[in-house]
Coordinates of C-alpha atoms in Angstrom, one line a residue:
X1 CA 0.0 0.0 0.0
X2 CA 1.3 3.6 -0.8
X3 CA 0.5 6.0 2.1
X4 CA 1.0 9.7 0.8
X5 CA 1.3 12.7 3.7
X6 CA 0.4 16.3 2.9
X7 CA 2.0 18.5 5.2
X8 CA 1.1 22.6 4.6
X9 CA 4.6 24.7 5.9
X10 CA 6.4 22.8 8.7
X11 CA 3.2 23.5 11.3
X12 CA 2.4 19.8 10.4
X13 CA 5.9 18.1 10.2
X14 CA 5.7 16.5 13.6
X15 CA 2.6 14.3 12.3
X16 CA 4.4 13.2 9.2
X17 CA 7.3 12.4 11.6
X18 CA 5.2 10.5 13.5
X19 CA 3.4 8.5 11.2
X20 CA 6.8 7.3 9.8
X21 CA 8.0 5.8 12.8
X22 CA 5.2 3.9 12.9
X23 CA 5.5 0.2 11.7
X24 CA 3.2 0.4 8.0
X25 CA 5.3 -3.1 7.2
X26 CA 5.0 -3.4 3.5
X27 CA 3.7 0.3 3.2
X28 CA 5.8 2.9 1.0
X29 CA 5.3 6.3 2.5
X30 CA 5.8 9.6 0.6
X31 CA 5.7 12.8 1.7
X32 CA 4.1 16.2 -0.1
X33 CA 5.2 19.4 1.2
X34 CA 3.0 22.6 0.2
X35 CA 5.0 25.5 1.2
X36 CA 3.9 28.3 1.7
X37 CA 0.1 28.4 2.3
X38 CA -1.8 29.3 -0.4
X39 CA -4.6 31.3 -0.2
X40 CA -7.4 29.1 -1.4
X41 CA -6.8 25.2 -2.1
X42 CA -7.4 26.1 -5.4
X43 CA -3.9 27.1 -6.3
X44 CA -2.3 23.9 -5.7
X45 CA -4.4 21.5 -6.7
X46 CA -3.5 21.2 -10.4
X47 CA 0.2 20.3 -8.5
X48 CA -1.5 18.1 -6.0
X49 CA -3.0 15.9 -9.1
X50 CA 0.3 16.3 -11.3
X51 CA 2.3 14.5 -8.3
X52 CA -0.4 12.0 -7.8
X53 CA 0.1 11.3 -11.2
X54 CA 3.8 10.9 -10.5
X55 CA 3.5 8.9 -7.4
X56 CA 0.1 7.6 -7.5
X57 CA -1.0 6.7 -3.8
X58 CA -3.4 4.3 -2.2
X59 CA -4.1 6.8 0.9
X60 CA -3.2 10.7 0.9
X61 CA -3.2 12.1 4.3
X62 CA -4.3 15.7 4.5
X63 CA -3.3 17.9 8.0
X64 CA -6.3 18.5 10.1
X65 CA -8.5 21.7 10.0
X66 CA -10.6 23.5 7.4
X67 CA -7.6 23.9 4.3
X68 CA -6.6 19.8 5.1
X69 CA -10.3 19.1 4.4
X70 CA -11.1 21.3 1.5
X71 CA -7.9 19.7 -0.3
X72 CA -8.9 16.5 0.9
X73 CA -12.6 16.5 -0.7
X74 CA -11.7 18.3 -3.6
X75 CA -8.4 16.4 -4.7
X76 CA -10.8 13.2 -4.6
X77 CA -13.7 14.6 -6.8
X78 CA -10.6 15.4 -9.4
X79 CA -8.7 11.8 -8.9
X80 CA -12.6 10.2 -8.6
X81 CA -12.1 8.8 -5.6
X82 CA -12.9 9.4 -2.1
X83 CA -12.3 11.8 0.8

């Protein structure tokens, strides 16, 4: 299973930290940094689906709070998946 983690600045870094020195045996785990903040979600997530494309992923973790969500839900209505 591929486990992406979609950190925004370094405010999240300790969770991806975290959740790689946890034991995902047989997982590979990536890491997406979006630096700085944008505005709206909008502005990154032609990037967001570029890199999936890359490095597609079986689960993309998204930080908590308002932005994490609207990327979340609107990164899967692009990639037809779910949030």
């Amino acid at each position: 299973m591929n486990i992406v983690i979609v950190t925004i600045n370094q405010d999240h870094a300790a969770i991806a930290s975290w959740l790689a020195a946890q034991d995902f045996s047989g997982c590979t785990l990536a890491h997406w940094q979006i630096e700085p903040q944008p505005m709206v979600a909008e502005q990154v997530l032609d990037a967001l689906v570029e890199q999936w494309q890359r490095t597609p992923a079986d689960v993309v973790l998204f930080p908590p709070g308002a932005f994490g969500d609207e990327l979340s839900t609107r990164l899967a209505w692009r990639l037809h998946g779910a949030s």
